[in-house]
Short mmCIF file of C-alpha atoms and ligand atoms in Angstrom, two decimals:
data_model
loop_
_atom_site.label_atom_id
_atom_site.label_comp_id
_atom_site.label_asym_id
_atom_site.label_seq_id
_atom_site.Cartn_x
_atom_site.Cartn_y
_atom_site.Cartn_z
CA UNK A 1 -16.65 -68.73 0.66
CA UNK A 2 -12.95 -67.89 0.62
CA UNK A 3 -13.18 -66.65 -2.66
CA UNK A 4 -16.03 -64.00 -1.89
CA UNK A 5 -14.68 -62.77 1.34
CA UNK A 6 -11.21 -62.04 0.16
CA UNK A 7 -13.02 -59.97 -2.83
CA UNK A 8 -14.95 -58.40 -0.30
CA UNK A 9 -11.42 -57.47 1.47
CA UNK A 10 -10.67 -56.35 -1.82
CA UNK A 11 -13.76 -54.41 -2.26
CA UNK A 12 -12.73 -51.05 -1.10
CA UNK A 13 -9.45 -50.68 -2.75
CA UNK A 14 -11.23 -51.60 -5.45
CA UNK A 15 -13.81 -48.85 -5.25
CA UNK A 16 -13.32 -45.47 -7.35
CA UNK A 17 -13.31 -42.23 -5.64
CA UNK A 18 -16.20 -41.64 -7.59
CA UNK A 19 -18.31 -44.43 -6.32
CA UNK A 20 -16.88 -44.23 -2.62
CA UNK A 21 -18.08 -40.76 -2.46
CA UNK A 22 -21.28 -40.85 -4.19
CA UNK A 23 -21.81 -43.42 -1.32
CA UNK A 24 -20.87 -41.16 1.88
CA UNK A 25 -20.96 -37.55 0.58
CA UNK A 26 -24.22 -35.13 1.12
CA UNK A 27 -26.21 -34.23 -2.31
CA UNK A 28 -24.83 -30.39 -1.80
CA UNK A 29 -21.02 -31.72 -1.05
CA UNK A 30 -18.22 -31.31 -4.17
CA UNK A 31 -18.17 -34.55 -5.53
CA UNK A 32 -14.98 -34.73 -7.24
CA UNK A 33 -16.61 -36.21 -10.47
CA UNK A 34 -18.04 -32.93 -11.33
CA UNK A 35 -14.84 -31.17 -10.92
CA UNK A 36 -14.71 -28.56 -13.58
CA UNK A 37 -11.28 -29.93 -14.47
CA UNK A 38 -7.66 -28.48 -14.36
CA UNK A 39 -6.28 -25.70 -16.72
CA UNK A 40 -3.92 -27.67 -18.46
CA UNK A 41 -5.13 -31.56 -19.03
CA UNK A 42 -3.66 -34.12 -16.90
CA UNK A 43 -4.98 -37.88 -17.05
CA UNK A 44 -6.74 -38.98 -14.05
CA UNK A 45 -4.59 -40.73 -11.68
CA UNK A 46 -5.64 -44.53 -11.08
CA UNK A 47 -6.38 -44.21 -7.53
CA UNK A 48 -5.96 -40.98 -6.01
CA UNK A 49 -9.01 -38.32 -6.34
CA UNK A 50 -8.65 -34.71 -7.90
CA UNK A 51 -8.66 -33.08 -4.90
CA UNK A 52 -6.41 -35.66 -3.15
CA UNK A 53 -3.90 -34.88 -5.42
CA UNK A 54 -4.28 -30.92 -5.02
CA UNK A 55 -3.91 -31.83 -1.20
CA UNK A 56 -0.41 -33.63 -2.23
CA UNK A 57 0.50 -30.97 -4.50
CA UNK A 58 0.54 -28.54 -1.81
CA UNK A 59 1.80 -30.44 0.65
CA UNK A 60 4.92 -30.91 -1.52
CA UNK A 61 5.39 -27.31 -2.24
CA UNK A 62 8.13 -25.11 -1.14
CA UNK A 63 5.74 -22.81 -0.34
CA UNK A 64 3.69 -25.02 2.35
CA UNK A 65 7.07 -26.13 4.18
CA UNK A 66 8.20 -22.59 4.65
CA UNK A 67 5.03 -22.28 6.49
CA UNK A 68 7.26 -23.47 9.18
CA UNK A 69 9.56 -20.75 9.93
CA UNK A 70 6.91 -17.64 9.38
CA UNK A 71 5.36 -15.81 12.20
CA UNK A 72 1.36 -16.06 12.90
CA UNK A 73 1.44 -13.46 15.27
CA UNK A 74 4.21 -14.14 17.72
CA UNK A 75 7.71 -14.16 16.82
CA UNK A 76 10.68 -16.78 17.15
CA UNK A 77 12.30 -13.91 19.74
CA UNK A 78 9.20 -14.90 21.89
CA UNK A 79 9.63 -18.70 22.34
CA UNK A 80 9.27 -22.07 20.89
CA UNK A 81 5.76 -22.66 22.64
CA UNK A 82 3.58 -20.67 20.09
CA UNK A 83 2.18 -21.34 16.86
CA UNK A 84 3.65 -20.52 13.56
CA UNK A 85 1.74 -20.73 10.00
CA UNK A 86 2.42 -24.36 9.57
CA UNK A 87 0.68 -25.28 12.99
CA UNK A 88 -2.31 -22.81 12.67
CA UNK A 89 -2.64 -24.15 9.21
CA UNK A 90 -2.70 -27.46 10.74
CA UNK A 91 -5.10 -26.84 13.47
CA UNK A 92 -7.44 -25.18 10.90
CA UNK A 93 -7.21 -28.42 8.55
CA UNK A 94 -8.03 -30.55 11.86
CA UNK A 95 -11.36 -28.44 12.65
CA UNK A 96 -12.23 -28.02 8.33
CA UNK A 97 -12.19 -31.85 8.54
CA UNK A 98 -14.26 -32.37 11.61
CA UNK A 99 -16.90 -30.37 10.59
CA UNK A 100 -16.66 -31.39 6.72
CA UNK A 101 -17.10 -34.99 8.00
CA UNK A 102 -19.82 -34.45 10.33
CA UNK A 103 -21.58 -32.30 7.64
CA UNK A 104 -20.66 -35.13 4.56
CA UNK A 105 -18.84 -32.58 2.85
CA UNK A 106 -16.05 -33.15 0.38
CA UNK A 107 -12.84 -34.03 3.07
CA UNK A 108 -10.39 -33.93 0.24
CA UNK A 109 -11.49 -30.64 -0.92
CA UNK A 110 -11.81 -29.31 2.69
CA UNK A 111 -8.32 -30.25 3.18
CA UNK A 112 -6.65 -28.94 0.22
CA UNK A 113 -8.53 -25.49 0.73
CA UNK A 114 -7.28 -25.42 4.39
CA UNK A 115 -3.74 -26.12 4.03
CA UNK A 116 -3.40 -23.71 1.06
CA UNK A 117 -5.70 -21.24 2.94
CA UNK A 118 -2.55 -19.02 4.11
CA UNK A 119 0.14 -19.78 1.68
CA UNK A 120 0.40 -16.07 0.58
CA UNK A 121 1.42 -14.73 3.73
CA UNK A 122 4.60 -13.11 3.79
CA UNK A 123 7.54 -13.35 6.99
CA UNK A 124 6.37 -10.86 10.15
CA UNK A 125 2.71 -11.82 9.87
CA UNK A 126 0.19 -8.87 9.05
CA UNK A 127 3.19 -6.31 9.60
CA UNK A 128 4.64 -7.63 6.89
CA UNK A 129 2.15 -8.23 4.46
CA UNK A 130 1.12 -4.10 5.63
CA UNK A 131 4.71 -3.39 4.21
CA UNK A 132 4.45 -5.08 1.33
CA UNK A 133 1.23 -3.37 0.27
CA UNK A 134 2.98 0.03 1.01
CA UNK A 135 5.52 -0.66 -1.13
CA UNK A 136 3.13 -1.74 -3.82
CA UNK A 137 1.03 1.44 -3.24
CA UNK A 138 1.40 2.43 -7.13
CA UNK A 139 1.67 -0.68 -8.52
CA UNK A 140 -1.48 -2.52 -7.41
CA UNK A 141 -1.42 -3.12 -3.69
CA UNK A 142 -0.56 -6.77 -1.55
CA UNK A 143 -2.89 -8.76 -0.18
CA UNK A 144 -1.94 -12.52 1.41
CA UNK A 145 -5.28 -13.95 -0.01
CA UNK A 146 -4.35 -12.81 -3.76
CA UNK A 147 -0.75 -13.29 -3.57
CA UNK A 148 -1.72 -17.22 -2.21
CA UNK A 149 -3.91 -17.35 -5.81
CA UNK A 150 -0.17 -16.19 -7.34
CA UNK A 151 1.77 -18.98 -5.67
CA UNK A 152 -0.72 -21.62 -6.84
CA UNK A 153 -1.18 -20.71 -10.48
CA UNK A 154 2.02 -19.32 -11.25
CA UNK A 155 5.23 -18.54 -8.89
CA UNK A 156 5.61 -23.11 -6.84
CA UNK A 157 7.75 -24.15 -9.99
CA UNK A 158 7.84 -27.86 -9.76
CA UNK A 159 6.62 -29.22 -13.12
CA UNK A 160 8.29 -29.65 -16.76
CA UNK A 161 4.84 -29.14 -18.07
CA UNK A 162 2.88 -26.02 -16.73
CA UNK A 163 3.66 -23.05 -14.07
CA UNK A 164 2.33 -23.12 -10.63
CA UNK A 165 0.58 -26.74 -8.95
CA UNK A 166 -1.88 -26.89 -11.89
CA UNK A 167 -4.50 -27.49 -9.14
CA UNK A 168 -8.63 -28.17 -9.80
CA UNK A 169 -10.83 -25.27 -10.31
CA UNK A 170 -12.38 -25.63 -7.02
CA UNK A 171 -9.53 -25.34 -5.10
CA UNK A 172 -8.31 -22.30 -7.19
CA UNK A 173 -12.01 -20.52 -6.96
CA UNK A 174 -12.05 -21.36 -2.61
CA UNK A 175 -8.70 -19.50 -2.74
CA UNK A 176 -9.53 -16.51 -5.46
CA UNK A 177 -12.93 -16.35 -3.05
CA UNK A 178 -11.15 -15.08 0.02
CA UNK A 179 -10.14 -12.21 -1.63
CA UNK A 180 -12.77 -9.26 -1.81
CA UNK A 181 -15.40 -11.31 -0.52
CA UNK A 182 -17.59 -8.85 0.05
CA UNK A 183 -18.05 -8.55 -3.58
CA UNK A 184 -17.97 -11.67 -4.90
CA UNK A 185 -21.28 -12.49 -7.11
CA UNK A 186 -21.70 -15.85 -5.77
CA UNK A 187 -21.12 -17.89 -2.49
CA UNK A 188 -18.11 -20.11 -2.45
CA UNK A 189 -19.13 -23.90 -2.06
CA UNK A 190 -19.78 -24.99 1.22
CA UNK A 191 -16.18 -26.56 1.76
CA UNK A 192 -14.46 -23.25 1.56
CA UNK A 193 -17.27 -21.99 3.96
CA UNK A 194 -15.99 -24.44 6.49
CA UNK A 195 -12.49 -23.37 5.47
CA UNK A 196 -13.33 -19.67 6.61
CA UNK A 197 -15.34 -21.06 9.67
CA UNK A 198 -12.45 -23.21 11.00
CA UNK A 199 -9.63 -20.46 10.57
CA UNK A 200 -11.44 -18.32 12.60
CA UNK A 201 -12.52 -20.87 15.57
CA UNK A 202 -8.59 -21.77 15.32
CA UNK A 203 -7.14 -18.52 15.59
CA UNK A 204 -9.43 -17.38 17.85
CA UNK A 205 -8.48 -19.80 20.38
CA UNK A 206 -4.83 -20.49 20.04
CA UNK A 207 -4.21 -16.44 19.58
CA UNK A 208 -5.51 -16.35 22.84
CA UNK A 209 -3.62 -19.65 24.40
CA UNK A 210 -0.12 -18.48 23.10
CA UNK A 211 -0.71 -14.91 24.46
CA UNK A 212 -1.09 -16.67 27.64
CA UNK A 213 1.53 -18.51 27.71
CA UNK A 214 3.87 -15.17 26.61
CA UNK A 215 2.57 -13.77 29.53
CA UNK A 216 0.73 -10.67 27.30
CA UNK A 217 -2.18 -11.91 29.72
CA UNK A 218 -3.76 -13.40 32.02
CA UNK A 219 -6.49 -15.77 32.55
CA UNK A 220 -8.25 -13.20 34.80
CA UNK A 221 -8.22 -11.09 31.51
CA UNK A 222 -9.73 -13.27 29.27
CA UNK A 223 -12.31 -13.93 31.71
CA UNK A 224 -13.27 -10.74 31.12
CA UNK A 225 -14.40 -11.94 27.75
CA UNK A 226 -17.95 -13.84 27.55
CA UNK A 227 -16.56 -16.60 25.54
CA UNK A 228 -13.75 -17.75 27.99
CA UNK A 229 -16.28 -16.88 31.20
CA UNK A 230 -18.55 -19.14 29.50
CA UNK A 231 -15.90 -21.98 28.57
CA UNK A 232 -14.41 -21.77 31.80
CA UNK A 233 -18.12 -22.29 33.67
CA UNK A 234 -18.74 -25.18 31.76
CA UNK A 235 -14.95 -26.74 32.82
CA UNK A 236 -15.72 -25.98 36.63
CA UNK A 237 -19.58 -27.41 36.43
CA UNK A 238 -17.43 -30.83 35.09
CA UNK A 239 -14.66 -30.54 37.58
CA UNK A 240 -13.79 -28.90 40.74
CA UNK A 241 -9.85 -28.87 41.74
CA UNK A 242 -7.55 -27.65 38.22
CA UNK A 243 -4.57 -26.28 38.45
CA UNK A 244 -4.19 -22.84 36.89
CA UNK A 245 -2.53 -24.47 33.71
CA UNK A 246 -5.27 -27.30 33.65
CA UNK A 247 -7.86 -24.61 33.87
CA UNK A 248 -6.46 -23.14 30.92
CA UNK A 249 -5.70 -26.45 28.74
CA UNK A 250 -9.14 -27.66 29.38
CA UNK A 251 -10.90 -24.17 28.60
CA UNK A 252 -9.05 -24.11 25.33
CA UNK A 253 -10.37 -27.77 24.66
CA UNK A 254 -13.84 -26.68 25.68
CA UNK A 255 -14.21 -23.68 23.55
CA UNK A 256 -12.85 -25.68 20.07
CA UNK A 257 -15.41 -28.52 21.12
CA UNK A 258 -18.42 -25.58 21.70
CA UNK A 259 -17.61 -22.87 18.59
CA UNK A 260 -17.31 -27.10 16.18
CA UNK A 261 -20.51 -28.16 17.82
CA UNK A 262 -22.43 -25.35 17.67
CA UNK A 263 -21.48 -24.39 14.07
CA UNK A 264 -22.20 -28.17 13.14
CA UNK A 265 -25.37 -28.14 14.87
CA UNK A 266 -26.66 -24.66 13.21
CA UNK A 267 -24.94 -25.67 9.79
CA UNK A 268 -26.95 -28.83 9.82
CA UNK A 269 -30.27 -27.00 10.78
CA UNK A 270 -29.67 -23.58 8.17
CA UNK A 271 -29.02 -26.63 5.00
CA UNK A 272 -32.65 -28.54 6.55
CA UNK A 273 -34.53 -25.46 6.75
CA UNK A 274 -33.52 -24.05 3.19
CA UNK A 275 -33.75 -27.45 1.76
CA UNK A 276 -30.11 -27.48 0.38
CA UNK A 277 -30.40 -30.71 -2.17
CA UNK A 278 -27.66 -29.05 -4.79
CA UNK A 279 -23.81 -27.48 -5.06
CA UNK A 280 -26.21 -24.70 -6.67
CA UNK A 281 -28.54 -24.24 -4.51
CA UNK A 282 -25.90 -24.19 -1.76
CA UNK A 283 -24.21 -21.35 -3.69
CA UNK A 284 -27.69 -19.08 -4.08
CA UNK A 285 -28.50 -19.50 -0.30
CA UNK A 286 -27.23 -17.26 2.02
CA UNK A 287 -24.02 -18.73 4.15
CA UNK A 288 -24.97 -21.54 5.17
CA UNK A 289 -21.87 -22.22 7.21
CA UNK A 290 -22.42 -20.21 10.45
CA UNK A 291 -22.46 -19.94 14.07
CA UNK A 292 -25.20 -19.10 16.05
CA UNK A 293 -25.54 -15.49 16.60
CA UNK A 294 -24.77 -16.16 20.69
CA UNK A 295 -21.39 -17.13 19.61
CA UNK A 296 -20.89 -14.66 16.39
CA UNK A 297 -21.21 -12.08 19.19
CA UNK A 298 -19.29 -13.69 21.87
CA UNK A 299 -16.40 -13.82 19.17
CA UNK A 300 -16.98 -10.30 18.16
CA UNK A 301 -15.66 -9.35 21.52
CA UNK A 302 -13.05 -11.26 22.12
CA UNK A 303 -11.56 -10.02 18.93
CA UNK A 304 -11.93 -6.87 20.38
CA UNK A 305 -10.26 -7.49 23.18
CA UNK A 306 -7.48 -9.87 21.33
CA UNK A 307 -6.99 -6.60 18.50
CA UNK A 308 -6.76 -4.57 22.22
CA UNK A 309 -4.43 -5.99 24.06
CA UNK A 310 -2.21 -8.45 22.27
CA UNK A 311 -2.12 -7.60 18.43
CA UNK A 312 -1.52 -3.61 19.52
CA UNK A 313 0.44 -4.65 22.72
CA UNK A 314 3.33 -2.81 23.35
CA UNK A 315 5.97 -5.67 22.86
CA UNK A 316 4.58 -7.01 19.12
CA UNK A 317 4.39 -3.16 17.85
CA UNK A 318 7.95 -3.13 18.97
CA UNK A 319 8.54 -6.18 16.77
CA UNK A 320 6.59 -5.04 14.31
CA UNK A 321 8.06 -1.91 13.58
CA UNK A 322 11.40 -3.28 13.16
CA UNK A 323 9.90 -6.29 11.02
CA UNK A 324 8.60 -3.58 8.99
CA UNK A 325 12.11 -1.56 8.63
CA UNK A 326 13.80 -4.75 7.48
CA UNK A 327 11.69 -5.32 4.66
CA UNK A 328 11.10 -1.71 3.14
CA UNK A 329 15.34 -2.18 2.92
CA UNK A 330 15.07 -5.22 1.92
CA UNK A 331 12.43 -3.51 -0.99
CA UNK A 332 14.38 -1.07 -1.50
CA UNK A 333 18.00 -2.73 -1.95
CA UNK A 334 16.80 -5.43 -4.57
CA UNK A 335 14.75 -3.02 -6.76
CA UNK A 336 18.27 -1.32 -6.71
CA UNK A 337 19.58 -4.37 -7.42
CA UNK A 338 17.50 -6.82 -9.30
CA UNK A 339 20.19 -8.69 -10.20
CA UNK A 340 20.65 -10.05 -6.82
CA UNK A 341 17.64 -12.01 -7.23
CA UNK A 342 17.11 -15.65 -8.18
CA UNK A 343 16.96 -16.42 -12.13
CA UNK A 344 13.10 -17.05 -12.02
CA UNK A 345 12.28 -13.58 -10.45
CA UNK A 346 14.80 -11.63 -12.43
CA UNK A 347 12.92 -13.26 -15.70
CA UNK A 348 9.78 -11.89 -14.78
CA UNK A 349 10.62 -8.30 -14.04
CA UNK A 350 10.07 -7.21 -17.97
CA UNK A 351 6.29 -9.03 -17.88
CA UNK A 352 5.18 -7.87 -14.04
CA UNK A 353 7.61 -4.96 -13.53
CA UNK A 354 10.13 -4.93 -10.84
CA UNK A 355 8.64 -3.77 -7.74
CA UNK A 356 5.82 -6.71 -8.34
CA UNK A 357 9.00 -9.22 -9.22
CA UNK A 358 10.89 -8.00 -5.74
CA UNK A 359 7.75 -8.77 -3.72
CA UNK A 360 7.38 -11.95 -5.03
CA UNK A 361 10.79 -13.18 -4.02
CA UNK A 362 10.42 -11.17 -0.86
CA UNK A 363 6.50 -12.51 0.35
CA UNK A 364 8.49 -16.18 -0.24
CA UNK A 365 10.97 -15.96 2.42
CA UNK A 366 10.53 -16.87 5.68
CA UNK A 367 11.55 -15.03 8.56
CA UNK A 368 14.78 -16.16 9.34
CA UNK A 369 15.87 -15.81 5.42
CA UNK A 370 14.60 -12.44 5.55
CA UNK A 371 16.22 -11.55 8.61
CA UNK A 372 19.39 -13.16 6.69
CA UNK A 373 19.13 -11.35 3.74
CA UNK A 374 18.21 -7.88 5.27
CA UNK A 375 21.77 -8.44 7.06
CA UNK A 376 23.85 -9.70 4.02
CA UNK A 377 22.37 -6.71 1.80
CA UNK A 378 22.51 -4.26 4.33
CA UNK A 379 25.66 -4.92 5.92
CA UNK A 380 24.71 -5.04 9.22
MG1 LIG B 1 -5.50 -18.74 8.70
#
């Protein structure tokens, strides 16, 4: 008796990744056994998955820890209360998983895709990467999605043996499919769909909450918005006496819990109807990974009214445009001067050309070591 219940203890250690999630993932979830592999062969690790290690891997990149100190939308001049990359990254990962759980999806896969998802953006947000793409006019353009494909295959140096994190196809292919996806001949597997799903339910919500709490708005405002009208009559049918900042904590809480439920709930029903028994036939059927269209359109207007009043407000164009005059100097002074680069970027210019080699280094910094820079080039 002892003897079989300390091998049962023993059991699940015991268990491959294979086996544990042929057990508790769906037949149209990424099962890490049919991974189509890495680009340059590495032996399978004795106990972690393909995908968990991916998840490491970017975990332990520089590029994932300087998610830290570059803006989402508000900038450090604004307060400590808001969210940078590295917590809207985080918040995305937290909804990917929820609904890749409840859906038996591939977790590990989910969570690598998520916490990659935004690598590529450079400091200053979208004004920023808008620069960047200027400056790249004649030389093939900037985008954050594509540049994130870069920093994965080829710029994160941390191994003897290849460039970049070496990371499984699927991870690579969720990435390369958030560029141009319009055009892209087949639908990404349903993990990146989640990916895609959760970003926006994340930054939907908190873009909203930290232009509240900057004072761009009010709650009156949003209200104006069916989304928070609706979140906020569902709070007040459950209680009857919040404070102005309770109001607004629980709304928040309500409208993560409605956009995850209902997107579970019509997720589960659109992968019934079609009959989804495949990765394949999950990748021929139309997204399958989707909210209802109540809550496409609710979202559709808040956007609106988010690209309105907070992305255009007066205050972040302010910021902007001087984000945006720091790094075209910044452009400017190390295609002058190259040399002023690290080794790694200087090495690259004769392959990629300089103006692609100077955004590189420059899309890596973060805000404050751009700021930095733009005042120890420029002498200001
Ligand atoms: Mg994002």
């Amino acid at each position: 008796m002892a003897t079989s219940s300390s091998e049962s203890r023993r059991q699940p250690s015991l268990q491959t990744v294979a086996e544990r999630e042929a057990l508790l993932l769906a037949p149209y979830a990424m099962h890490s056994a049919d991974s189509a592999g890495r680009k340059y062969f590495e032996p399978e690790h004795p106990y972690r998955g393909p995908f968990q290690r991916d998840r490491d891997r970017i975990i332990h990149s520089a590029a994932y820890r300087r998610l830290g100190h570059k803006t989402q939308v508000f900038t450090g001049e604004m307060g400590d209360y808001h969210r940078s990359r590295l917590t809207h990254t985080l918040e995305a990962t937290s909804i990917a998983r929820t609904l890749g759980r409840a859906l038996r999806l591939n977790e590990d896969l989910i969570e690598a895709l998520t916490l990659a998802h935004d690598l590529g953006h450079p400091p200053f947000g979208h004004a920023g990467e808008d620069t960047l793409d200027e400056c790249l006019r004649q030389h093939g353009g900037f985008s954050h999605n594509r540049h994130g494909l870069r920093i994965l295959e080829q710029l994160e140096l941390r191994y003897p043996d290849f460039p970049g994190l070496n990371l499984s196809r699927e991870v690579l292919d969720g990435q390369a499919a958030r560029i141009d996806k319009d055009t892209a001949a087949r639908r990404p597997l349903l993990e990146a769909q989640v990916v895609d799903a959760a970003d926006s339910v994340a930054y939907d919500t908190h873009d909203a909450d930290d232009a509240l709490q900057i004072k761009l708005l009010t709650l009156d405002d949003l209200l104006q918005c069916g989304l928070w009208r609706e979140a906020a009559a569902r709070v007040r049918r459950r209680y009857s006496n919040l404070s102005p900042v309770e109001l607004r904590l629980t709304v928040l809480h309500e409208l993560i819990d409605w956009q995850v439920s209902d997107l579970m709930e019509q997720a589960a029903g659109r992968i019934a109807a079609a009959d989804i028994q495949s990765v394949a036939a999950a990748c021929q059927a139309p997204p399958l990974i989707l909210a209802s269209q109540e809550i496409v359109e609710l979202k559709a207007e808040l956007e609106r009214f988010l690209f309105q009043r907070v992305y255009r407000h007066p205050q972040i164009l302010q910021v902007r445009a001087r984000a945006q005059e720091k790094l075209r100097a910044l452009f400017d002074h190390f295609v002058s001067y190259p040399q002023q680069m690290p080794e790694s970027f200087r090495q690259r210019i004769a392959q990629i050309g300089v103006e692609r080699s100077v955004v590189d280094y420059l899309a890596g910094m973060t805000d404050r070591f751009a700021q930095r820079e733009y005042e120890r080039a420029l002498g200001v």
